[in-house]
mmCIF file of C-alpha atoms in Angstrom:
data_model
loop_
_atom_site.group_PDB
_atom_site.id
_atom_site.type_symbol
_atom_site.label_atom_id
_atom_site.label_comp_id
_atom_site.label_asym_id
_atom_site.label_seq_id
_atom_site.Cartn_x
_atom_site.Cartn_y
_atom_site.Cartn_z
ATOM 1 C CA MET A 1 37.602 -36.031 6.816
ATOM 2 C CA ASP A 2 34.006 -37.084 7.361
ATOM 3 C CA VAL A 3 31.819 -33.980 7.348
ATOM 4 C CA SER A 4 28.200 -34.085 8.471
ATOM 5 C CA VAL A 5 26.203 -31.122 7.167
ATOM 6 C CA LEU A 6 23.108 -30.723 9.316
ATOM 7 C CA VAL A 7 19.941 -29.875 7.388
ATOM 8 C CA TYR A 8 16.914 -28.833 9.432
ATOM 9 C CA ASP A 9 13.519 -27.301 8.690
ATOM 10 C CA GLY A 10 13.953 -23.658 7.716
ATOM 11 C CA VAL A 11 17.646 -23.910 6.838
ATOM 12 C CA PHE A 12 19.043 -21.104 4.664
ATOM 13 C CA ASP A 13 19.172 -22.492 1.128
ATOM 14 C CA SER A 14 22.123 -20.482 -0.186
ATOM 15 C CA GLY A 15 24.181 -21.160 2.917
ATOM 16 C CA LEU A 16 23.621 -24.894 2.624
ATOM 17 C CA SER A 17 24.380 -24.900 -1.100
ATOM 18 C CA ALA A 18 27.473 -22.712 -0.750
ATOM 19 C CA ALA A 19 29.043 -24.984 1.840
ATOM 20 C CA LEU A 20 28.300 -28.112 -0.194
ATOM 21 C CA ASP A 21 29.526 -26.531 -3.437
ATOM 22 C CA VAL A 22 32.861 -25.401 -1.983
ATOM 23 C CA LEU A 23 33.565 -28.813 -0.454
ATOM 24 C CA GLU A 24 32.568 -30.546 -3.680
ATOM 25 C CA ALA A 25 34.853 -28.223 -5.639
ATOM 26 C CA ALA A 26 37.707 -28.998 -3.249
ATOM 27 C CA ASN A 27 37.219 -32.723 -3.836
ATOM 28 C CA ALA A 28 37.115 -32.190 -7.599
ATOM 29 C CA MET A 29 40.284 -30.051 -7.665
ATOM 30 C CA ARG A 30 42.464 -31.809 -5.109
ATOM 31 C CA GLY A 31 44.019 -33.950 -7.843
ATOM 32 C CA GLU A 32 45.551 -30.811 -9.375
ATOM 33 C CA LEU A 33 47.965 -30.521 -6.464
ATOM 34 C CA PRO A 34 51.241 -32.477 -6.389
ATOM 35 C CA GLN A 35 50.461 -33.615 -2.841
ATOM 36 C CA PRO A 36 46.670 -33.569 -2.517
ATOM 37 C CA PRO A 37 45.004 -33.778 0.905
ATOM 38 C CA PRO A 38 42.565 -36.593 1.653
ATOM 39 C CA ALA A 39 39.065 -36.173 0.228
ATOM 40 C CA TRP A 40 36.156 -34.822 2.239
ATOM 41 C CA ASN A 41 33.370 -37.342 2.690
ATOM 42 C CA VAL A 42 30.340 -35.052 2.938
ATOM 43 C CA THR A 43 26.965 -36.305 4.160
ATOM 44 C CA THR A 44 23.805 -34.257 4.612
ATOM 45 C CA ILE A 45 22.066 -35.404 7.782
ATOM 46 C CA GLY A 46 18.728 -34.528 9.376
ATOM 47 C CA PHE A 47 16.053 -35.633 11.790
ATOM 48 C CA GLY A 48 13.858 -37.123 9.088
ATOM 49 C CA PRO A 49 14.321 -38.621 5.627
ATOM 50 C CA GLN A 50 13.336 -35.281 4.075
ATOM 51 C CA VAL A 51 13.727 -31.711 5.272
ATOM 52 C CA ARG A 52 12.071 -28.545 3.960
ATOM 53 C CA THR A 53 14.404 -25.580 3.544
ATOM 54 C CA GLY A 54 13.574 -21.956 4.225
ATOM 55 C CA ALA A 55 12.700 -21.453 0.535
ATOM 56 C CA GLY A 56 10.476 -24.537 0.543
ATOM 57 C CA HIS A 57 12.782 -26.969 -1.224
ATOM 58 C CA ILE A 58 12.957 -30.603 -0.128
ATOM 59 C CA VAL A 59 16.338 -32.060 0.793
ATOM 60 C CA THR A 60 16.843 -35.779 1.317
ATOM 61 C CA THR A 61 18.997 -36.540 4.350
ATOM 62 C CA GLU A 62 20.713 -39.392 6.128
ATOM 63 C CA PRO A 63 19.937 -40.034 9.831
ATOM 64 C CA ALA A 64 21.304 -37.428 12.238
ATOM 65 C CA ALA A 65 23.022 -40.209 14.168
ATOM 66 C CA GLY A 66 25.676 -40.074 11.457
ATOM 67 C CA ALA A 67 27.144 -37.092 13.271
ATOM 68 C CA ASP A 68 28.307 -39.447 16.028
ATOM 69 C CA THR A 69 31.303 -40.524 13.963
ATOM 70 C CA ALA A 70 31.839 -37.338 11.924
ATOM 71 C CA ASP A 71 35.090 -35.411 12.130
ATOM 72 C CA LEU A 72 33.206 -32.144 11.657
ATOM 73 C CA LEU A 73 29.596 -31.046 12.152
ATOM 74 C CA LEU A 74 28.697 -28.131 9.877
ATOM 75 C CA VAL A 75 25.497 -26.256 10.737
ATOM 76 C CA PRO A 76 24.230 -23.862 8.022
ATOM 77 C CA ALA A 77 22.257 -20.760 8.958
ATOM 78 C CA LEU A 78 18.564 -20.484 9.708
ATOM 79 C CA ALA A 79 16.565 -18.578 7.083
ATOM 80 C CA GLU A 80 15.209 -15.920 9.444
ATOM 81 C CA ARG A 81 16.074 -12.200 9.336
ATOM 82 C CA ARG A 82 13.647 -10.845 11.956
ATOM 83 C CA PRO A 83 15.470 -10.579 15.309
ATOM 84 C CA ASP A 84 12.545 -11.530 17.571
ATOM 85 C CA ALA A 85 11.502 -14.405 15.342
ATOM 86 C CA LEU A 86 15.111 -15.597 15.120
ATOM 87 C CA LEU A 87 15.467 -15.820 18.900
ATOM 88 C CA GLU A 88 12.112 -17.556 19.168
ATOM 89 C CA ARG A 89 13.184 -20.157 16.616
ATOM 90 C CA VAL A 90 16.672 -20.894 17.924
ATOM 91 C CA ALA A 91 15.427 -21.226 21.509
ATOM 92 C CA GLY A 92 12.136 -22.950 20.699
ATOM 93 C CA PRO A 93 11.117 -26.614 20.821
ATOM 94 C CA GLY A 94 11.254 -26.966 17.031
ATOM 95 C CA LEU A 95 15.048 -26.825 17.041
ATOM 96 C CA ALA A 96 15.653 -28.618 20.340
ATOM 97 C CA ASP A 97 17.028 -31.651 18.471
ATOM 98 C CA VAL A 98 19.518 -29.419 16.657
ATOM 99 C CA ARG A 99 20.741 -27.836 19.891
ATOM 100 C CA GLU A 100 21.081 -31.229 21.539
ATOM 101 C CA LEU A 101 23.024 -32.641 18.579
ATOM 102 C CA VAL A 102 25.383 -29.650 18.518
ATOM 103 C CA ALA A 103 26.020 -29.833 22.263
ATOM 104 C CA GLY A 104 26.554 -33.584 22.154
ATOM 105 C CA HIS A 105 28.910 -33.446 19.202
ATOM 106 C CA ARG A 106 31.012 -30.723 20.801
ATOM 107 C CA GLY A 107 30.849 -32.518 24.151
ATOM 108 C CA ARG A 108 32.750 -35.388 22.547
ATOM 109 C CA GLY A 109 35.459 -32.930 21.551
ATOM 110 C CA ALA A 110 34.609 -32.975 17.848
ATOM 111 C CA PRO A 111 34.809 -29.737 15.811
ATOM 112 C CA VAL A 112 31.694 -27.723 14.921
ATOM 113 C CA ALA A 113 31.296 -24.993 12.308
ATOM 114 C CA SER A 114 28.522 -22.548 11.458
ATOM 115 C CA ALA A 115 27.848 -19.172 9.866
ATOM 116 C CA CYS A 116 25.466 -16.233 10.035
ATOM 117 C CA THR A 117 22.322 -16.992 12.074
ATOM 118 C CA GLY A 118 23.561 -20.540 12.585
ATOM 119 C CA THR A 119 25.941 -19.158 15.201
ATOM 120 C CA PHE A 120 22.870 -18.300 17.290
ATOM 121 C CA LEU A 121 22.076 -22.020 17.351
ATOM 122 C CA LEU A 122 25.603 -22.774 18.510
ATOM 123 C CA ALA A 123 25.394 -20.111 21.203
ATOM 124 C CA GLU A 124 21.966 -21.304 22.319
ATOM 125 C CA SER A 125 23.387 -24.811 22.735
ATOM 126 C CA GLY A 126 26.014 -23.388 25.101
ATOM 127 C CA ILE A 127 29.117 -24.416 23.169
ATOM 128 C CA LEU A 128 30.299 -20.848 22.533
ATOM 129 C CA ASP A 129 30.401 -19.727 26.167
ATOM 130 C CA GLY A 130 33.846 -18.428 27.014
ATOM 131 C CA HIS A 131 34.984 -18.605 23.396
ATOM 132 C CA ARG A 132 35.557 -16.127 20.606
ATOM 133 C CA ALA A 133 33.014 -16.150 17.783
ATOM 134 C CA THR A 134 31.558 -14.046 15.002
ATOM 135 C CA THR A 135 28.150 -13.717 13.379
ATOM 136 C CA THR A 136 26.430 -11.545 10.811
ATOM 137 C CA TRP A 137 27.421 -7.948 11.572
ATOM 138 C CA TRP A 138 23.920 -6.489 11.693
ATOM 139 C CA LEU A 139 22.736 -8.988 14.330
ATOM 140 C CA ALA A 140 25.747 -8.349 16.579
ATOM 141 C CA PRO A 141 23.887 -6.157 19.142
ATOM 142 C CA LEU A 142 21.170 -8.809 19.479
ATOM 143 C CA PHE A 143 23.757 -11.589 19.811
ATOM 144 C CA ARG A 144 25.744 -9.664 22.402
ATOM 145 C CA ARG A 145 22.664 -9.036 24.579
ATOM 146 C CA ARG A 146 21.504 -12.643 24.331
ATOM 147 C CA TYR A 147 24.879 -14.333 24.844
ATOM 148 C CA PRO A 148 27.086 -12.146 27.064
ATOM 149 C CA ALA A 149 29.362 -15.106 27.859
ATOM 150 C CA VAL A 150 30.541 -15.231 24.221
ATOM 151 C CA ALA A 151 33.465 -13.044 23.122
ATOM 152 C CA LEU A 152 31.865 -11.721 19.954
ATOM 153 C CA ASP A 153 33.995 -10.192 17.208
ATOM 154 C CA GLU A 154 31.560 -9.194 14.495
ATOM 155 C CA THR A 155 34.295 -7.546 12.436
ATOM 156 C CA SER A 156 35.875 -10.910 11.588
ATOM 157 C CA MET A 157 34.700 -12.946 8.629
ATOM 158 C CA VAL A 158 35.853 -16.259 10.151
ATOM 159 C CA THR A 159 36.996 -17.130 13.674
ATOM 160 C CA THR A 160 38.169 -20.398 15.209
ATOM 161 C CA SER A 161 38.238 -20.969 18.950
ATOM 162 C CA GLN A 162 39.091 -24.343 20.457
ATOM 163 C CA GLY A 163 37.453 -26.456 17.794
ATOM 164 C CA VAL A 164 34.519 -24.177 16.955
ATOM 165 C CA THR A 165 34.641 -22.212 13.697
ATOM 166 C CA THR A 166 32.133 -19.442 13.008
ATOM 167 C CA ALA A 167 31.673 -17.124 10.050
ATOM 168 C CA GLY A 168 29.882 -13.873 9.310
ATOM 169 C CA ALA A 169 26.859 -12.827 7.286
ATOM 170 C CA ALA A 170 24.882 -14.993 4.879
ATOM 171 C CA PHE A 171 27.446 -15.607 2.158
ATOM 172 C CA GLY A 172 30.079 -16.069 4.823
ATOM 173 C CA HIS A 173 29.200 -19.744 4.292
ATOM 174 C CA VAL A 174 31.635 -19.618 1.373
ATOM 175 C CA ASP A 175 34.367 -18.287 3.673
ATOM 176 C CA LEU A 176 33.437 -20.901 6.274
ATOM 177 C CA ALA A 177 33.755 -23.798 3.823
ATOM 178 C CA LEU A 178 37.029 -22.402 2.459
ATOM 179 C CA ALA A 179 38.304 -22.216 6.043
ATOM 180 C CA VAL A 180 37.462 -25.909 6.450
ATOM 181 C CA VAL A 181 39.421 -26.697 3.276
ATOM 182 C CA ARG A 182 42.294 -24.435 4.374
ATOM 183 C CA MET A 183 42.708 -26.425 7.595
ATOM 184 C CA ALA A 184 43.764 -29.399 5.466
ATOM 185 C CA SER A 185 45.415 -27.590 2.553
ATOM 186 C CA PRO A 186 45.949 -23.830 2.203
ATOM 187 C CA ALA A 187 47.057 -24.386 -1.390
ATOM 188 C CA LEU A 188 43.833 -26.180 -2.270
ATOM 189 C CA ALA A 189 41.718 -23.495 -0.569
ATOM 190 C CA ASP A 190 43.482 -20.830 -2.663
ATOM 191 C CA LEU A 191 42.930 -22.883 -5.818
ATOM 192 C CA VAL A 192 39.215 -23.327 -5.114
ATOM 193 C CA ALA A 193 38.840 -19.612 -4.363
ATOM 194 C CA ARG A 194 40.465 -18.715 -7.679
ATOM 195 C CA TYR A 195 38.225 -21.064 -9.653
ATOM 196 C CA LEU A 196 35.099 -19.799 -7.874
ATOM 197 C CA VAL A 197 36.290 -16.158 -8.087
ATOM 198 C CA VAL A 198 36.097 -15.581 -4.338
ATOM 199 C CA ASP A 199 38.091 -12.632 -3.024
ATOM 200 C CA GLU A 200 39.839 -12.887 0.316
ATOM 201 C CA ARG A 201 37.565 -11.244 2.898
ATOM 202 C CA PRO A 202 39.203 -11.360 6.329
ATOM 203 C CA SER A 203 36.848 -8.762 7.786
ATOM 204 C CA GLN A 204 33.188 -7.749 7.673
ATOM 205 C CA SER A 205 34.035 -4.157 8.567
ATOM 206 C CA ALA A 206 33.867 -2.918 4.985
ATOM 207 C CA TYR A 207 30.272 -4.164 4.733
ATOM 208 C CA THR A 208 28.992 -2.791 8.022
ATOM 209 C CA ILE A 209 26.290 -0.101 7.926
ATOM 210 C CA PRO A 210 26.716 1.875 11.164
ATOM 211 C CA SER A 211 23.184 3.291 11.124
ATOM 212 C CA ALA A 212 21.712 -0.203 10.924
ATOM 213 C CA LEU A 213 23.556 -1.208 14.088
ATOM 214 C CA ALA A 214 22.527 1.985 15.860
ATOM 215 C CA GLN A 215 18.818 1.314 15.420
ATOM 216 C CA SER A 216 18.899 -1.429 18.038
ATOM 217 C CA ASP A 217 18.927 1.169 20.849
ATOM 218 C CA PRO A 218 17.011 4.509 21.043
ATOM 219 C CA LEU A 219 19.890 6.473 22.582
ATOM 220 C CA VAL A 220 22.462 5.165 20.127
ATOM 221 C CA ALA A 221 20.069 5.847 17.245
ATOM 222 C CA ALA A 222 19.640 9.436 18.476
ATOM 223 C CA PHE A 223 23.402 9.829 18.810
ATOM 224 C CA GLU A 224 23.845 8.524 15.254
ATOM 225 C CA ARG A 225 21.390 11.133 13.929
ATOM 226 C CA TRP A 226 23.161 13.884 15.876
ATOM 227 C CA ALA A 227 26.562 12.779 14.590
ATOM 228 C CA ARG A 228 25.407 12.739 10.970
ATOM 229 C CA ARG A 229 24.174 16.321 11.309
ATOM 230 C CA HIS A 230 27.639 17.333 12.540
ATOM 231 C CA LEU A 231 29.896 15.218 10.310
ATOM 232 C CA ASP A 232 31.554 18.290 8.821
ATOM 233 C CA THR A 233 32.645 19.728 12.176
ATOM 234 C CA PRO A 234 34.817 18.456 15.028
ATOM 235 C CA ASN A 235 32.552 16.468 17.346
ATOM 236 C CA SER A 236 32.212 17.172 21.048
ATOM 237 C CA LEU A 237 30.995 14.221 23.093
ATOM 238 C CA ALA A 238 29.956 16.634 25.829
ATOM 239 C CA GLU A 239 27.828 18.615 23.379
ATOM 240 C CA ALA A 240 26.243 15.441 22.018
ATOM 241 C CA ALA A 241 25.408 14.158 25.493
ATOM 242 C CA ARG A 242 23.974 17.533 26.499
ATOM 243 C CA THR A 243 21.799 17.676 23.369
ATOM 244 C CA LEU A 244 20.542 14.126 23.981
ATOM 245 C CA GLY A 245 19.837 14.814 27.661
ATOM 246 C CA VAL A 246 22.234 12.259 29.142
ATOM 247 C CA SER A 247 25.630 12.291 30.795
ATOM 248 C CA GLU A 248 28.807 11.662 28.826
ATOM 249 C CA ARG A 249 29.342 8.510 30.887
ATOM 250 C CA THR A 250 25.876 7.189 30.030
ATOM 251 C CA LEU A 251 26.420 7.863 26.339
ATOM 252 C CA GLN A 252 29.817 6.168 26.362
ATOM 253 C CA ARG A 253 28.551 3.120 28.261
ATOM 254 C CA THR A 254 25.487 2.721 26.050
ATOM 255 C CA VAL A 255 27.447 2.949 22.805
ATOM 256 C CA ARG A 256 29.981 0.469 24.174
ATOM 257 C CA ARG A 257 27.270 -1.960 25.297
ATOM 258 C CA VAL A 258 25.292 -1.828 22.050
ATOM 259 C CA LEU A 259 28.035 -1.476 19.447
ATOM 260 C CA ASN A 260 31.120 -2.748 21.309
ATOM 261 C CA THR A 261 32.972 0.404 20.341
ATOM 262 C CA THR A 262 33.513 3.949 21.538
ATOM 263 C CA PRO A 263 31.483 6.990 20.461
ATOM 264 C CA VAL A 264 34.598 8.436 18.785
ATOM 265 C CA ARG A 265 35.193 5.290 16.743
ATOM 266 C CA PHE A 266 31.499 5.083 15.832
ATOM 267 C CA VAL A 267 31.616 8.645 14.489
ATOM 268 C CA GLN A 268 34.730 7.687 12.522
ATOM 269 C CA ASP A 269 32.734 4.799 11.024
ATOM 270 C CA LEU A 270 30.045 7.255 9.924
ATOM 271 C CA ARG A 271 32.682 9.513 8.358
ATOM 272 C CA VAL A 272 34.238 6.579 6.523
ATOM 273 C CA GLU A 273 30.804 5.555 5.237
ATOM 274 C CA GLN A 274 30.046 9.058 3.944
ATOM 275 C CA ALA A 275 33.516 9.578 2.483
ATOM 276 C CA THR A 276 33.311 6.231 0.678
ATOM 277 C CA HIS A 277 29.915 7.185 -0.732
ATOM 278 C CA LEU A 278 31.264 10.518 -2.026
ATOM 279 C CA LEU A 279 34.331 8.886 -3.556
ATOM 280 C CA ARG A 280 32.156 6.413 -5.427
ATOM 281 C CA THR A 281 29.434 8.798 -6.556
ATOM 282 C CA THR A 282 31.151 12.158 -7.166
ATOM 283 C CA ASP A 283 34.281 13.647 -8.700
ATOM 284 C CA LEU A 284 35.013 15.772 -5.628
ATOM 285 C CA SER A 285 38.655 15.967 -4.642
ATOM 286 C CA LEU A 286 39.805 14.092 -1.554
ATOM 287 C CA GLU A 287 40.548 17.435 0.093
ATOM 288 C CA THR A 288 36.942 18.573 -0.407
ATOM 289 C CA ILE A 289 35.545 15.248 0.815
ATOM 290 C CA ALA A 290 37.787 15.377 3.874
ATOM 291 C CA ARG A 291 36.355 18.766 4.851
ATOM 292 C CA LYS A 292 32.805 17.506 4.303
ATOM 293 C CA VAL A 293 33.382 14.707 6.830
ATOM 294 C CA GLY A 294 35.152 16.778 9.451
ATOM 295 C CA TYR A 295 38.856 16.452 8.627
ATOM 296 C CA GLU A 296 41.103 19.416 7.896
ATOM 297 C CA HIS A 297 43.738 17.360 6.092
ATOM 298 C CA ALA A 298 43.131 14.828 3.316
ATOM 299 C CA ALA A 299 45.999 12.689 4.596
ATOM 300 C CA THR A 300 44.086 11.998 7.798
ATOM 301 C CA LEU A 301 41.086 10.743 5.858
ATOM 302 C CA ARG A 302 43.281 8.740 3.474
ATOM 303 C CA THR A 303 44.862 6.866 6.386
ATOM 304 C CA LEU A 304 41.503 6.223 8.049
ATOM 305 C CA LEU A 305 39.957 4.889 4.843
ATOM 306 C CA ARG A 306 42.873 2.524 4.279
ATOM 307 C CA ASP A 307 42.695 1.238 7.856
ATOM 308 C CA ARG A 308 38.929 0.706 7.813
ATOM 309 C CA THR A 309 38.278 -0.482 4.250
ATOM 310 C CA GLY A 310 41.571 -2.200 3.467
ATOM 311 C CA THR A 311 41.898 -0.340 0.168
ATOM 312 C CA THR A 312 43.128 2.978 -1.173
ATOM 313 C CA THR A 313 41.091 6.008 -2.147
ATOM 314 C CA ALA A 314 41.912 5.248 -5.775
ATOM 315 C CA GLY A 315 40.590 1.739 -5.278
ATOM 316 C CA LEU A 316 37.354 3.082 -3.844
ATOM 317 C CA ARG A 317 36.976 5.412 -6.823
ATOM 318 C CA THR A 318 37.311 2.558 -9.326
ATOM 319 C CA THR A 319 34.478 0.538 -7.736
ATOM 320 C CA ARG A 320 31.771 2.972 -8.818
#
């Protein structure tokens, strides 16, 4: 497979390096398999002979026209955390060549892959419309407002939809590159992951900070503060709406629009977050923790924690 890795001014250094390192490791280890897949021919391309990364490093590149014959175009993330600045960059004239290259490559039916803020570039080019995608969890509300035609699933670490593969937050580039390897050889992807000590991370849910997502909207932020004050008691949506001065319907619609979830599930997320914190930082019994986060029975909390974090309460204890 010929892979063109697009390097552009302001590219996220670690994302670029992670993708290149995983593919290089796959090439180095493929001979350890009894039936190795073909090698990946990886070329870094750009719109000039040299490109300056987000951290100021200089990367030498081949002409971007090399993407015309590539089997896969991989677009690392943009090194920009500020939401307003991110949108200005991905939609601005400075990255017009990138958007045009992405759209043209996908227009020929060739696969495209990206991670983290790079998925904003894909969405801005129009290739994600009508498709399922993911991005870094904490930029999900911004992404959803900007690109309503994209079926965003920010809980996933990697998604593939009709030739376009996207991955989650910054170091999701590792998961993205492993997904590329897995398409050719699941056995080789597992081998590379073991050598690099990369755990399987099918979801971003365990990393999500609910309060960070809530801050993108004043009403949701107020609801989050109200819910935290009442974590140890059964929540009443009607009481919350009344306290916040809105109707239940308005509260439900706003939470759904901003967070793509229900108020009840959002409160559950807050309870999981607090329960996980207490498990990791105290010796309180599960029964006591359950009562502190609004559950009468420890079994209810145990089931919720397993569903949301993918691990047991004992496992959460041992990570402190």
